[in-house]
Tab-separated table of C-alpha atoms in Angstrom:
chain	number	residue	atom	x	y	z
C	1	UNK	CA	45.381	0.020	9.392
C	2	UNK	CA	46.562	2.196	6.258
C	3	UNK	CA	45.929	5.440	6.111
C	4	UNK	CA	44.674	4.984	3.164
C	5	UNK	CA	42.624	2.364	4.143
C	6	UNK	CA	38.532	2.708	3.911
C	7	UNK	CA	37.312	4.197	7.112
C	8	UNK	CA	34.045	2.807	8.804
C	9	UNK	CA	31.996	5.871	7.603
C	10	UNK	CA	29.907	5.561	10.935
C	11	UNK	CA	32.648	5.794	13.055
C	12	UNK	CA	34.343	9.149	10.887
C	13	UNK	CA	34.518	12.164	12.473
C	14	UNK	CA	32.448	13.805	9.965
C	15	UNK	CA	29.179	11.113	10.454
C	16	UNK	CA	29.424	11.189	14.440
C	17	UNK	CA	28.904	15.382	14.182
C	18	UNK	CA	26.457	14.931	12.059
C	19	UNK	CA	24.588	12.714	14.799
C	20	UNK	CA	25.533	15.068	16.901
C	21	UNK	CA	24.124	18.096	15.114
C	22	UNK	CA	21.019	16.463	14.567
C	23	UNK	CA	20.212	15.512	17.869
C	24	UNK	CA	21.698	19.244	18.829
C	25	UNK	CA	19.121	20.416	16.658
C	26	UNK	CA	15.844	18.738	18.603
C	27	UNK	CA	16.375	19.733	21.902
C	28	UNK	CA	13.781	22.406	22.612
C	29	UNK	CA	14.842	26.058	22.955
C	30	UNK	CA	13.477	29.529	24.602
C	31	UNK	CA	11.759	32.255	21.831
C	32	UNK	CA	14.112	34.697	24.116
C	33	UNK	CA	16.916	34.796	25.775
C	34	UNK	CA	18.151	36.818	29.361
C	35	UNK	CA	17.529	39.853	28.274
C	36	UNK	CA	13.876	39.063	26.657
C	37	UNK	CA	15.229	39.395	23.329
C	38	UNK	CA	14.214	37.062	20.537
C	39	UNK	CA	17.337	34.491	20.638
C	40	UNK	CA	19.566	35.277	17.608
C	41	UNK	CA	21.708	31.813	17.073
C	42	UNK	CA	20.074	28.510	17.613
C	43	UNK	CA	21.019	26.358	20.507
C	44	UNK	CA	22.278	24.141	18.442
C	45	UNK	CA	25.534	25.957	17.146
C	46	UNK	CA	26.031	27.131	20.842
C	47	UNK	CA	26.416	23.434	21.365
C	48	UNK	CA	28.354	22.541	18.710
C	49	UNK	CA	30.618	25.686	18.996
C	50	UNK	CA	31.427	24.664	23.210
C	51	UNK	CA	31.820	20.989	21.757
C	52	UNK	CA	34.537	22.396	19.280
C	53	UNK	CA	36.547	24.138	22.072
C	54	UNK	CA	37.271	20.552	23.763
C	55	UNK	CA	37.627	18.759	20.694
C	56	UNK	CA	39.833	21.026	19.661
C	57	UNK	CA	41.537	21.815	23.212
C	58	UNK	CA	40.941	25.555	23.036
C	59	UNK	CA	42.247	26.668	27.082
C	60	UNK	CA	39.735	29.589	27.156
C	61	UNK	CA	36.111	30.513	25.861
C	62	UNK	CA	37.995	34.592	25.553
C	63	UNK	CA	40.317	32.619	23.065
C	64	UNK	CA	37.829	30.918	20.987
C	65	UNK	CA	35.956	33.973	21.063
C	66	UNK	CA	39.109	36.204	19.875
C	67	UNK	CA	39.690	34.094	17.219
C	68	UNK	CA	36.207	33.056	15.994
C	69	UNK	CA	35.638	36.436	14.141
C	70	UNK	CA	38.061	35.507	11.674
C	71	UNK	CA	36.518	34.348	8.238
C	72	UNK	CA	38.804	31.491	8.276
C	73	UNK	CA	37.545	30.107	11.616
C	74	UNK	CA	34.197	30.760	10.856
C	75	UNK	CA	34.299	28.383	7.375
C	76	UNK	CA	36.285	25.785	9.463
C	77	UNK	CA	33.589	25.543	12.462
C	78	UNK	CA	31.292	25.343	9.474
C	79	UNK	CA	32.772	22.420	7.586
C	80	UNK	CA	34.111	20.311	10.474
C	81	UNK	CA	31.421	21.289	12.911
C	82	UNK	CA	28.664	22.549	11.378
C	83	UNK	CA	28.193	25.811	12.783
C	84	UNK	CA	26.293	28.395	11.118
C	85	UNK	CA	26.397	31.115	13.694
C	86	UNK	CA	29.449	31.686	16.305
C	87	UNK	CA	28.498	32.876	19.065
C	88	UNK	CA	30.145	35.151	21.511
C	89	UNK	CA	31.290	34.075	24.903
C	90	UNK	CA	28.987	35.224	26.950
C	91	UNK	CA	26.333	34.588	24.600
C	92	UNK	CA	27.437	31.073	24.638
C	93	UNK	CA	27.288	30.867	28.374
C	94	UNK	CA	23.465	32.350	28.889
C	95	UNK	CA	22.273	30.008	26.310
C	96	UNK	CA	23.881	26.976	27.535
C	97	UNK	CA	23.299	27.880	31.352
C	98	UNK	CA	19.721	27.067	30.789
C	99	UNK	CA	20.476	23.775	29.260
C	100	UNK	CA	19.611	20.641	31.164
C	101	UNK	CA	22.047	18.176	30.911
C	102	UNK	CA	19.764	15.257	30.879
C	103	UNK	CA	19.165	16.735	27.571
C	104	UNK	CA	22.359	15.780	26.312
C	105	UNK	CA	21.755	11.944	27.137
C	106	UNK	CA	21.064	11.056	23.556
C	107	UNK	CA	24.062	11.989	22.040
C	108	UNK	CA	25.997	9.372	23.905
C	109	UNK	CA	23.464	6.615	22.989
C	110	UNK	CA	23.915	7.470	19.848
C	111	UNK	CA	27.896	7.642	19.599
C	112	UNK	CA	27.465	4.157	21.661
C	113	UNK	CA	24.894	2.372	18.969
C	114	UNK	CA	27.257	3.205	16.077
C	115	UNK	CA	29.981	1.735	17.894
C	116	UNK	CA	27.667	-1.805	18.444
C	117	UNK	CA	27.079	-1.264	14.565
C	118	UNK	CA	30.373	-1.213	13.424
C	119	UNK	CA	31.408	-4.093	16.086
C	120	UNK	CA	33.700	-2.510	18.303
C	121	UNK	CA	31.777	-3.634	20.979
C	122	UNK	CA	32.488	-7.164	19.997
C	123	UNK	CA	36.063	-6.672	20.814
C	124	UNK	CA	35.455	-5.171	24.143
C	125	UNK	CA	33.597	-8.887	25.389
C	126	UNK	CA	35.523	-9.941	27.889
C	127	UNK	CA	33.681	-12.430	30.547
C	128	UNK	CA	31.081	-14.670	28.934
C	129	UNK	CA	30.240	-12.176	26.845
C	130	UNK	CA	30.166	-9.535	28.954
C	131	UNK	CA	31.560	-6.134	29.470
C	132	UNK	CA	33.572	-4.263	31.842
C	133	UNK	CA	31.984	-0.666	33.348
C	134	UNK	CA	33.866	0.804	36.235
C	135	UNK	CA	32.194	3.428	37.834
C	136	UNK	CA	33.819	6.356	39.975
C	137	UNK	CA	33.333	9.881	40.889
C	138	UNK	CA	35.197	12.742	40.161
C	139	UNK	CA	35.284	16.898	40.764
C	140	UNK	CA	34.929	19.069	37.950
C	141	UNK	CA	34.901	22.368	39.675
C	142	UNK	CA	35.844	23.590	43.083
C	143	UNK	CA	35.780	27.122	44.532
C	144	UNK	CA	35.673	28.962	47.610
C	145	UNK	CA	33.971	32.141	45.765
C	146	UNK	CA	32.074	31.108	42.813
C	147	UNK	CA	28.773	29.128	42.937
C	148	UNK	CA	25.499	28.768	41.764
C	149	UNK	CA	22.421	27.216	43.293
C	150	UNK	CA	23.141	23.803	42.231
C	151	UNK	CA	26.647	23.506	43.829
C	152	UNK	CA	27.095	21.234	46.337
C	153	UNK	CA	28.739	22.623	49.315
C	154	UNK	CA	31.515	21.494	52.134
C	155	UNK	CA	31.432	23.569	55.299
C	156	UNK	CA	35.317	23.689	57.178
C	157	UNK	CA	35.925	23.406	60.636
C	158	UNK	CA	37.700	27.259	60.642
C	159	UNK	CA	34.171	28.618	58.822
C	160	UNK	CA	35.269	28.540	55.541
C	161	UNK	CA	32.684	26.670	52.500
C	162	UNK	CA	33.783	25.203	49.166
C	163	UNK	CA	31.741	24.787	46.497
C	164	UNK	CA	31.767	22.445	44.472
C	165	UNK	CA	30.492	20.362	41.388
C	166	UNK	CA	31.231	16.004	40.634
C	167	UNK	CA	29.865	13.823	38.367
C	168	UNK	CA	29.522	10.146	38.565
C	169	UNK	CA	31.097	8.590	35.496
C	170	UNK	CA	31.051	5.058	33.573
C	171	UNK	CA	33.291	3.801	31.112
C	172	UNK	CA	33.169	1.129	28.855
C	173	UNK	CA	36.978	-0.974	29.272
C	174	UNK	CA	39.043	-4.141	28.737
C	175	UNK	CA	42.108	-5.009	29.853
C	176	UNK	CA	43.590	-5.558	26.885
C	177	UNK	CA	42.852	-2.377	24.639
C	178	UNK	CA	43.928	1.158	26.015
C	179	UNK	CA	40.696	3.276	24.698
C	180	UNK	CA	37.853	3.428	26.580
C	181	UNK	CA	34.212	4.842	26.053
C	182	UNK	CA	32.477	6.555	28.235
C	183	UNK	CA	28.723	5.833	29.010
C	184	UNK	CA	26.646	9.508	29.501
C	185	UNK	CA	28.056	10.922	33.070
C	186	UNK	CA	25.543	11.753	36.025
C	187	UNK	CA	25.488	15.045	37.531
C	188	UNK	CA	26.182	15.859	41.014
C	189	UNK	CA	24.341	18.607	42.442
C	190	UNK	CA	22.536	20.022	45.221
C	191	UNK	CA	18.960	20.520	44.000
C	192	UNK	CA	16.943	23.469	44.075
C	193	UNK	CA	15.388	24.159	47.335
C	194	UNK	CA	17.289	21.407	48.792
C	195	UNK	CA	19.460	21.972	52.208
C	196	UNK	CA	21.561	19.086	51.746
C	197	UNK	CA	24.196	17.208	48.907
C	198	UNK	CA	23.553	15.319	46.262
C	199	UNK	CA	26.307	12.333	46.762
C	200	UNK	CA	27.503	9.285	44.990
C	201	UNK	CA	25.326	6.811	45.906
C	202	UNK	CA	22.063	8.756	45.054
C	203	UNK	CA	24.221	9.612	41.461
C	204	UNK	CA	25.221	6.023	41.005
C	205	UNK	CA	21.757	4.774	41.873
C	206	UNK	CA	20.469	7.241	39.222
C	207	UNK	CA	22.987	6.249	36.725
C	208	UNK	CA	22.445	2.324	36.777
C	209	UNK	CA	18.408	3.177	36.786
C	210	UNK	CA	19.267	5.208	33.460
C	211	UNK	CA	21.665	3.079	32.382
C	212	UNK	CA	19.246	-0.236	32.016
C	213	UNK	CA	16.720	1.587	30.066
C	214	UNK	CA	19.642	2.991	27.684
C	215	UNK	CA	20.796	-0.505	27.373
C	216	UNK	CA	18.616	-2.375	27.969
C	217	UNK	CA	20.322	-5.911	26.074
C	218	UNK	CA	23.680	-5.112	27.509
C	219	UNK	CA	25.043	-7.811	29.750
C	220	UNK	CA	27.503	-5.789	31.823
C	221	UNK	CA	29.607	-6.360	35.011
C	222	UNK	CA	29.969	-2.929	36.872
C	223	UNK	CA	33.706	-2.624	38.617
C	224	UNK	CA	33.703	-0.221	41.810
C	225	UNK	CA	36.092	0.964	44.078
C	226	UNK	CA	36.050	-0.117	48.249
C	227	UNK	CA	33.660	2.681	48.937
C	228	UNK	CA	30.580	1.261	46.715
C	229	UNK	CA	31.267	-2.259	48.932
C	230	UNK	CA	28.295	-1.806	50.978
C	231	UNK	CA	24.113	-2.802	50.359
C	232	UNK	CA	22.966	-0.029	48.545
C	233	UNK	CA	25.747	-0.021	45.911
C	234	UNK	CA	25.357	-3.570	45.322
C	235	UNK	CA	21.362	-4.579	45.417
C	236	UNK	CA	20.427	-1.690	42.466
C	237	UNK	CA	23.268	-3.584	40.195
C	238	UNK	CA	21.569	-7.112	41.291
C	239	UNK	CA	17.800	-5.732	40.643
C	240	UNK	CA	18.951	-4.905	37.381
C	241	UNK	CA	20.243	-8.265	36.219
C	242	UNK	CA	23.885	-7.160	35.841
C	243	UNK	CA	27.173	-8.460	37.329
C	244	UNK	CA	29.776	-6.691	39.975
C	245	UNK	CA	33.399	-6.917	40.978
C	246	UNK	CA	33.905	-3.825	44.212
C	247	UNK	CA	37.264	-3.612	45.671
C	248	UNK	CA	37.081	-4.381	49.532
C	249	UNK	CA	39.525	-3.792	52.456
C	250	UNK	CA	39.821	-4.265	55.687
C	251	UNK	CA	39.038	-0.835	56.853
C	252	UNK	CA	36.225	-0.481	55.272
C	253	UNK	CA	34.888	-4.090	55.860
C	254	UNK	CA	36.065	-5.361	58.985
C	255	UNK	CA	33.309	-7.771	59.592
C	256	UNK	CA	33.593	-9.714	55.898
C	257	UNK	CA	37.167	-9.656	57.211
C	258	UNK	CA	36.789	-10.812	60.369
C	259	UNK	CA	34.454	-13.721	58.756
C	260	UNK	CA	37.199	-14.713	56.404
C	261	UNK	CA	39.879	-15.370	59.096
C	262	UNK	CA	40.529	-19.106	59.713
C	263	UNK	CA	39.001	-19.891	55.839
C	264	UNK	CA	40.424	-22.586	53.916
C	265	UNK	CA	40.725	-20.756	50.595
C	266	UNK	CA	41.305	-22.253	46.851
C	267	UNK	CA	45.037	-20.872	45.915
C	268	UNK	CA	45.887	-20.753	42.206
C	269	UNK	CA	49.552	-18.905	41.513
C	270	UNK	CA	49.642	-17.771	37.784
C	271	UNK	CA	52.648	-16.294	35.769
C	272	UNK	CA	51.257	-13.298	33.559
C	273	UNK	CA	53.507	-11.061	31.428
C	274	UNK	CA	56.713	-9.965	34.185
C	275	UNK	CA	54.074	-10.749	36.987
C	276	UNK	CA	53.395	-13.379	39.421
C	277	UNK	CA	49.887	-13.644	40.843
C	278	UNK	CA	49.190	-15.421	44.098
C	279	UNK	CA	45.422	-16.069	43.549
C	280	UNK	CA	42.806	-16.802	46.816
C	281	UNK	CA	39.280	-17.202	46.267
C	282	UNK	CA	36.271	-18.475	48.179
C	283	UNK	CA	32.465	-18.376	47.611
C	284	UNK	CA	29.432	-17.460	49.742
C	285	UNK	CA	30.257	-15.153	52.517
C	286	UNK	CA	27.825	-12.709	54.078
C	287	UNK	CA	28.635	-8.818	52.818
C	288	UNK	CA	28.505	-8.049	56.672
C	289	UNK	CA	26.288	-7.921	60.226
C	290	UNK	CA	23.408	-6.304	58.549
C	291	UNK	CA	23.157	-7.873	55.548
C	292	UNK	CA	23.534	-11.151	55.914
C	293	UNK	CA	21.338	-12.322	53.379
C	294	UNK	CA	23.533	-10.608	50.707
C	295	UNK	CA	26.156	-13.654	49.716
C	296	UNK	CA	29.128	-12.398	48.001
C	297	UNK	CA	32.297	-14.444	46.815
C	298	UNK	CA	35.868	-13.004	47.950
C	299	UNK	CA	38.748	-13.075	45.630
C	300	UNK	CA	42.507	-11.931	46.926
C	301	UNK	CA	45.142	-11.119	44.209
C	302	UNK	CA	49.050	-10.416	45.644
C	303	UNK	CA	51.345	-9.328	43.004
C	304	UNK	CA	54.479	-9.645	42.612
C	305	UNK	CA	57.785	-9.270	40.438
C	306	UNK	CA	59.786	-11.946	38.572
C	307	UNK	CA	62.039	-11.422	42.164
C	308	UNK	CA	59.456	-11.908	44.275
C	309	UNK	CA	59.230	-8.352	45.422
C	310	UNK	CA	55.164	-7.268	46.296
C	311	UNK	CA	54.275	-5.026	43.899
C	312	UNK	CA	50.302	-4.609	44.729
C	313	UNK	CA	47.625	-6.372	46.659
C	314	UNK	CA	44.153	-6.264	45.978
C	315	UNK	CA	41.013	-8.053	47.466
C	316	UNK	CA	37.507	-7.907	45.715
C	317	UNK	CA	34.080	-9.238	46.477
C	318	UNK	CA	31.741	-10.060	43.139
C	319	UNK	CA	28.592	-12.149	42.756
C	320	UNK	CA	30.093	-13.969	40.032
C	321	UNK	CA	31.041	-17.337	41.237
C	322	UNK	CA	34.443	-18.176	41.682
C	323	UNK	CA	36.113	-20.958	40.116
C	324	UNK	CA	40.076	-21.525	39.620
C	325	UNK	CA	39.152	-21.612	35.867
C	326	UNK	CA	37.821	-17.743	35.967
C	327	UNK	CA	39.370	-16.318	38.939
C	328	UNK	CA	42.188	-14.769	36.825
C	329	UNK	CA	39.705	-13.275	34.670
C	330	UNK	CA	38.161	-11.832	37.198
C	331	UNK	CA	41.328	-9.909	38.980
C	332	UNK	CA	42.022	-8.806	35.127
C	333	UNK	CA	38.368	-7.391	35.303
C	334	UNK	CA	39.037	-5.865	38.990
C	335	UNK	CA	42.619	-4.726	38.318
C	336	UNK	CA	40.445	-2.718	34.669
C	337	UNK	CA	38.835	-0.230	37.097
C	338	UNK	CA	41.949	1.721	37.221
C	339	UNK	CA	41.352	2.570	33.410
C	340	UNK	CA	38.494	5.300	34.738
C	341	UNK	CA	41.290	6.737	36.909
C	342	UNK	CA	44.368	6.664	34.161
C	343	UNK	CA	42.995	6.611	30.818
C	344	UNK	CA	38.967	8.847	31.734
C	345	UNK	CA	39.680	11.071	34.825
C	346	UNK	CA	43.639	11.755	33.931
C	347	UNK	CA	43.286	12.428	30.680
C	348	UNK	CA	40.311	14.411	30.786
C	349	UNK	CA	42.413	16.733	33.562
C	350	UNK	CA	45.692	16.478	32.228
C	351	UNK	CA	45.740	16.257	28.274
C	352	UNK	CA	44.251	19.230	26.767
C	353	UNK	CA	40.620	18.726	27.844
C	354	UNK	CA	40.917	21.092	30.845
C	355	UNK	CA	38.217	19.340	32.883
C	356	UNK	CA	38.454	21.099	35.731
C	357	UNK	CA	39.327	24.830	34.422
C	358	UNK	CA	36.328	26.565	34.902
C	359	UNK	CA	35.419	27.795	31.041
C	360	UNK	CA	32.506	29.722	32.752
C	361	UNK	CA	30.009	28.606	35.839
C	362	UNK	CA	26.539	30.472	35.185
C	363	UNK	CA	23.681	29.975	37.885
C	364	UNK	CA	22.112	26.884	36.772
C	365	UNK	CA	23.460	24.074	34.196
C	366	UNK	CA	26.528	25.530	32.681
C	367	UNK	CA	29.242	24.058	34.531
C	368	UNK	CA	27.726	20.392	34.403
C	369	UNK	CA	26.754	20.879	30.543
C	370	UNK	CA	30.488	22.181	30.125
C	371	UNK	CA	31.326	18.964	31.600
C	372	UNK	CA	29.345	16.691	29.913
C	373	UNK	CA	30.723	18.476	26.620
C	374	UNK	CA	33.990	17.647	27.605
C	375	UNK	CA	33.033	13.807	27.923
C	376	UNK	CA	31.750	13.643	24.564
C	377	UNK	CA	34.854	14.989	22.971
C	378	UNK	CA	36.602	12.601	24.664
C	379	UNK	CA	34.311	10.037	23.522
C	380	UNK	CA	34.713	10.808	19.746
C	381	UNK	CA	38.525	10.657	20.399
C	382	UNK	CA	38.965	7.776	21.434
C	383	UNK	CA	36.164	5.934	19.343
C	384	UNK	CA	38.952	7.466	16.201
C	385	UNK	CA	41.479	6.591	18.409
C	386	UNK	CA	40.131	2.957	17.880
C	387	UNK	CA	38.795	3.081	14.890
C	388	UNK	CA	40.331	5.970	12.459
C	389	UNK	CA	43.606	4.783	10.472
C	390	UNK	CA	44.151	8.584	9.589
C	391	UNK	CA	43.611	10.108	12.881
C	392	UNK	CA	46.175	7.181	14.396
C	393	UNK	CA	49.119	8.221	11.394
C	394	UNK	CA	48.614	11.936	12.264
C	395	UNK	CA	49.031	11.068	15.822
C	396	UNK	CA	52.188	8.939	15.368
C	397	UNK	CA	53.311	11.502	13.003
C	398	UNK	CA	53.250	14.469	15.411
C	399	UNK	CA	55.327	11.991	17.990
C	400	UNK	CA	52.852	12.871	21.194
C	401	UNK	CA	49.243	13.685	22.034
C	402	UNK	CA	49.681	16.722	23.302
C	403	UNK	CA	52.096	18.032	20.029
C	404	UNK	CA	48.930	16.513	18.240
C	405	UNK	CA	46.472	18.342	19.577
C	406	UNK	CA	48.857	21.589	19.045
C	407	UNK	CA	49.323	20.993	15.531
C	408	UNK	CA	45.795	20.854	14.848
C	409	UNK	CA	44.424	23.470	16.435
C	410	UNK	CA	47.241	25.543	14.592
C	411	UNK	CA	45.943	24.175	11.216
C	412	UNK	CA	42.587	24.830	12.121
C	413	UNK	CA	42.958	28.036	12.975
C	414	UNK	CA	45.716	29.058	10.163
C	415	UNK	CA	44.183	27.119	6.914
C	416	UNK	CA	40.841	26.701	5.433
C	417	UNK	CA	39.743	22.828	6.108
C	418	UNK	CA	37.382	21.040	3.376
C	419	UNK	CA	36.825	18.390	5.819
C	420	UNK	CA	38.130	16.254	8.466
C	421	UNK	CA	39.439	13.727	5.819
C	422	UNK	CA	41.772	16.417	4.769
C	423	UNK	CA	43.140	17.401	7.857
C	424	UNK	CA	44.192	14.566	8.883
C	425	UNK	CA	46.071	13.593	5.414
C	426	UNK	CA	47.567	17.098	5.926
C	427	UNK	CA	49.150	16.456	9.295
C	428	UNK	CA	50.245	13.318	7.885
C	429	UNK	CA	51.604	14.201	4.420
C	430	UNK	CA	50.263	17.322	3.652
C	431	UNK	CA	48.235	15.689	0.761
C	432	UNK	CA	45.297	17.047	2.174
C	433	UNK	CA	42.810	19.498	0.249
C	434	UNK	CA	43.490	22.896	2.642
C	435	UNK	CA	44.326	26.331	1.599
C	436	UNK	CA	45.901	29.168	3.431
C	437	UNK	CA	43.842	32.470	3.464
C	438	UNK	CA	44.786	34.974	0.423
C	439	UNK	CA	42.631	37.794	1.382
C-alpha cells in the first residue's frame, strides 16, 4: 500500500478515537471525587489522557504530567486525542481507581466491529471459516509491598506474601499474518470480602461466557496451552458451540497417554517451508478416568530440519475431527498459540508498552483499568499496523519499532500536530502540516 494511498477511514487513527471518545464519554461518573469535591475534568479525558501515555509509550505518569502543562502538549492531546482537560497524575489515578473495568468492554467491541466492516476479519479465516483465539494468562503487576484489596495473593514457605494482579487474555491470530487483535482481557482478582484467588479457570470461564454474547455469530476455535487440557476448560467452549485445539503432555495427562500406547495411528509426513513434519493423528479417545464421556481426537506433530535434526514436538487434543486432509491445518492452528506469547504478552512487556511497570496501583480498579488501557493501545496499533499505509512507511522509515515509537513521541511533544494524517507524512517526508512552537 502507498502512502498515499486512500486509507479505510474506519480503520484511521483519527475515527477509532473518536469511537473511543464517545463510548469514553457514556460511562457514568461520580458528582465528586475523594475529597467530596465536585469533579473538575470529566472521566472521559482521564481516559483518553492514560490511553495516550501507552499509545504514545510515555515510561511514567510524573513524565506525562511534567510535560502536559506545556501549551503545545495540551493542543496535541486535543487534536489527536481529544482531550479537553489534562489532568494531573494523581488526579488521573483517583478518578480512574474507581473505574470498573467491565466498563471498558465496549470499546473493544467496537474497535473489533470496524475491523468485520472493513473485512479484515475475512483475511484472518483460517479453518472452514473459522478463526483462531488462543487464550493464556499473564501478570501485570507483582509486589511484595504494594496492594490493594483486589490483589490476589501467594503466601511463601519462609512467611513472605506477594501480591499480585493477571489477566486472562484472547487474541484474534493466523498463522500466516504477524498482527494480532486482541479480544477485551478478563481481570484477575481476589474479590471483595473474599479469602481466596480468583484463578484462570474461573477468568477463562468468565471470558468465553462474555465472549459468546459479544460475538455472538463468530465461529471460533479457541487454542490453549497443556494446563486448560482438563473438563472444565473444555465443556464451557463445547456448551458454547465453538471449536478447541489444547496442547497436551504426558505430565499433565498420563492417562490419555497411557490410553494411546499400542494405537495404530494415521502418519502423514509433510515438507513445509525449511521444515519437515512427521504428522500422527487418531480420533475418539477418552480425555481421561473421570471423564470418559468427553471424546477428544489426538494429533502429534515432530519437527524437524531439512537434516533431520528435532527441532520441536508438540501433541494436541481438539474436538475437530481429524482427517489426513486437515491435520496440517490443524498443527498450523496449534503451533498459532504461541502468537499470544511472542507477538501479545512480549510485546506488550518488552516494546514500549510497559505492561508490567506499575504507572500507579490505587485501592480498587486502577491497576487492572491501567492494564486494560494498555491492551487497547495495542489493539489500535496493530489494527494500523494492518491496515494504515502511512503508519507502515513511517515505521519502515524510522528502521525499528522501538526508534518509531521514539520519534513520535519526540514530534509530539516538540511540534504542534493538525492531525494524525500529518504526523505520519511528517515522519515519513516531512510533508506533513506541523509547526514548531514560536511563542
Amino acid at each position: 500500500m502507498g502512502i498515499h494511498s486512500v486509507e479505510k477511514k474506519q480503520l484511521s487513527a483519527k475515527w477509532m478515537l473518536q469511537k473511543i471518545h464517545a463510548i469514553f464519554q457514556k460511562i457514568p461518573e461520580p458528582a465528586k471525587d475523594n475529597r467530596g469535591l465536585k469533579t473538575k475534568i470529566p472521566l472521559a479525558d482521564c481516559l483518553m489522557s492514560g490511553l495516550a501515555i501507552f499509545g504514545l509509550k510515555i515510561p511514567s505518569l510524573l513524565q506525562f504530567d511534567e510535560c502536559s502543562g506545556d501549551a503545545m502538549v495540551k493542543h496535541n492531546l486535543s487534536t489527536l486525542y481529544q482531550v479537553k482537560q489534562t489532568p494531573s497524575d494523581t488526579y488521573m489515578r483517583e478518578r480512574l481507581d474507581k473505574v470498573d473495568p467491565q466498563l471498558l468492554r465496549p470499546v473493544f467491541t467496537s474497535l473489533f466491529s470496524l475491523l468485520q466492516r472493513g473485512k479484515i476479519i475475512e483475511d484472518y479465516k483460517f479453518l472452514d471459516g473459522y478463526v483462531l483465539t488462543p487464550c493464556d494468562g499473564t501478570q501485570l503487576f507483582s509486589s511484595e509491598k504494594v496492594h490493594c484489596n483486589n490483589c490476589c495473593e501467594k503466601h511463601h514457605k519462609d512467611g513472605r506474601i506477594t501480591y499480585h494482579h493477571n489477566m486472562l487474555a484472547g487474541v484474534l491470530v493466523h498463522p500466516d499474518h504477524h498482527e494480532v487483535f486482541p479480544f477485551c482481557p478478563e481481570p484477575i482478582f481476589k474479590a471483595d470480602g473474599s479469602k481466596k484467588n480468583d484463578c484462570e479457570q474461573n477468568a477463562t470461564q468468565r471470558f468465553l461466557e462474555r465472549f459468546r454474547k459479544e460475538h455472538p455469530h463468530l465461529k471460533v476455535i479457541f487454542t490453549m496451552d497443556a494446563l486448560s487440557s482438563k473438563a472444565p476448560y473444555i465443556r464451557p467452549i463445547i456448551d458454547m458451540g465453538a471449536h478447541f485445539i489444547i496442547g497436551v503432555t504426558p505430565e499433565g495427562n498420563p492417562s490419555l497417554f497411557q490410553w494411546l500406547k499400542g494405537i495404530k495411528f494415521e502418519t502423514l509426513n509433510v515438507m513445509a517451508k525449511k521444515e519437515v513434519l512427521e504428522l500422527q493423528f487418531y480420533n475418539q479417545i477418552p480425555l481421561n478416568d473421570s471423564n470418559h464421556d468427553l471424546q477428544v481426537n489426538f494429533v502429534d506433530c515432530i519437527v524437524k530440519d531439512l537434516k533431520g535434526k528435532i527441532k520441536g514436538h508438540f501433541s494436541w487434543i481438539t474436538d475437530i475431527l481429524v482427517t489426513k486432509a486437515n491435520v496440517y491445518q490443524l498443527s498450523r492452528a496449534g503451533r498459532a498459540r504461541w502468537k499470544i506469547e511472542n507477538e501479545t504478552f512480549n510485546t506488550l512487556k518488552n516494546q514500549g508498552y510497559n505492561f508490567e511497570h506499575n504507572y500507579g496501583h490505587g485501592n480498587q480498579h486502577l491497576s487492572h483499568v491501567f492494564g486494560m488501557l494498555m491492551f487497547l493501545a495495542f489493539f489500535i496499533d496493530q489494527i494500523q499496523q494492518r491496515c494504515c499505509g502511512l503508519f507502515q512507511a513511517a515505521v519502515k522509515k524510522a528502521g525499528s519499532r522501538a526508534r518509531f515509537w521514539r520519534r513520535q513521541q519526540s514530534i509530539f511533544m516538540e511540534l504542534y500536530i493538525a492531525s494524525w494524517e500529518d504526523l505520519f507524512r511528517w515522519m515519513v517526508d516531512r510533508t506533513g502540516k506541523v509547526t514548531l512552537d514560536t511563542c
